[in-house]
């Protein structure tokens, strides 16, 4: 996931650089969250999570729906 995010954020040719990105992971280590934030993730969800948590994270990135 982190490598994909880095490649997406580095892409300048096909317009996907600003694509909203929410990472879902089982890893809640601080260094992983910091690395994802540094790479340009829009939000981060740690498993397990509820439907409400997912909705809140999506809304924080895309707006209310």
Short mmCIF file of N, CA and C in Angstrom, two decimals, residues 3 7-8 12 15-16 21-22 30 32 37 40 42-44 51 53 56 58 60-62 64:
data_model
loop_
_atom_site.label_atom_id
_atom_site.label_comp_id
_atom_site.label_asym_id
_atom_site.label_seq_id
_atom_site.Cartn_x
_atom_site.Cartn_y
_atom_site.Cartn_z
N UNK A 3 3.96 1.67 -1.01
CA UNK A 3 4.65 1.82 -2.30
C UNK A 3 3.70 2.31 -3.38
N UNK A 7 3.97 5.89 -5.45
CA UNK A 7 3.96 5.96 -6.92
C UNK A 7 2.84 6.85 -7.43
N UNK A 8 1.67 6.76 -6.81
CA UNK A 8 0.54 7.61 -7.21
C UNK A 8 0.88 9.07 -6.98
N UNK A 12 3.19 12.41 -12.40
CA UNK A 12 2.85 13.72 -12.93
C UNK A 12 2.27 13.65 -14.33
N UNK A 15 -2.38 12.40 -14.34
CA UNK A 15 -3.39 13.09 -13.54
C UNK A 15 -3.92 12.37 -12.33
N UNK A 16 -3.26 11.31 -11.87
CA UNK A 16 -3.77 10.60 -10.69
C UNK A 16 -3.09 11.05 -9.40
N UNK A 21 -6.79 9.16 -1.20
CA UNK A 21 -6.22 7.87 -0.83
C UNK A 21 -6.47 7.63 0.66
N UNK A 22 -7.19 6.56 0.99
CA UNK A 22 -7.40 6.14 2.38
C UNK A 22 -6.77 4.77 2.52
N UNK A 30 2.94 3.68 15.19
CA UNK A 30 3.08 5.11 14.93
C UNK A 30 3.95 5.38 13.72
N UNK A 32 4.33 3.64 11.07
CA UNK A 32 3.61 3.35 9.82
C UNK A 32 2.64 4.47 9.47
N UNK A 37 1.40 9.29 6.23
CA UNK A 37 1.13 10.74 6.20
C UNK A 37 2.20 11.47 5.39
N UNK A 40 1.68 11.18 1.75
CA UNK A 40 0.55 11.89 1.18
C UNK A 40 -0.80 11.22 1.31
N UNK A 42 -4.49 10.57 2.51
CA UNK A 42 -5.52 11.51 2.97
C UNK A 42 -6.11 11.11 4.31
N UNK A 43 -6.17 9.81 4.57
CA UNK A 43 -6.67 9.32 5.85
C UNK A 43 -6.22 7.89 6.04
N UNK A 44 -6.40 7.36 7.24
CA UNK A 44 -5.83 6.08 7.63
C UNK A 44 -6.84 5.35 8.52
N UNK A 51 -18.56 0.22 10.10
CA UNK A 51 -19.08 0.91 8.92
C UNK A 51 -19.13 2.41 9.19
N UNK A 53 -17.13 4.17 11.12
CA UNK A 53 -15.76 4.69 11.02
C UNK A 53 -15.37 4.89 9.56
N UNK A 56 -17.12 7.92 8.17
CA UNK A 56 -16.51 9.16 8.66
C UNK A 56 -15.21 9.46 7.95
N UNK A 58 -14.28 8.42 4.92
CA UNK A 58 -14.57 8.79 3.53
C UNK A 58 -15.11 10.22 3.49
N UNK A 60 -14.50 12.61 5.51
CA UNK A 60 -13.43 13.56 5.80
C UNK A 60 -12.58 13.85 4.57
N UNK A 61 -12.55 12.89 3.64
CA UNK A 61 -11.75 13.05 2.42
C UNK A 61 -12.58 13.63 1.27
N UNK A 62 -13.80 13.12 1.10
CA UNK A 62 -14.61 13.49 -0.05
C UNK A 62 -15.75 14.46 0.26
N UNK A 64 -19.37 15.19 2.90
CA UNK A 64 -20.55 14.44 3.35
C UNK A 64 -21.30 13.85 2.16
#
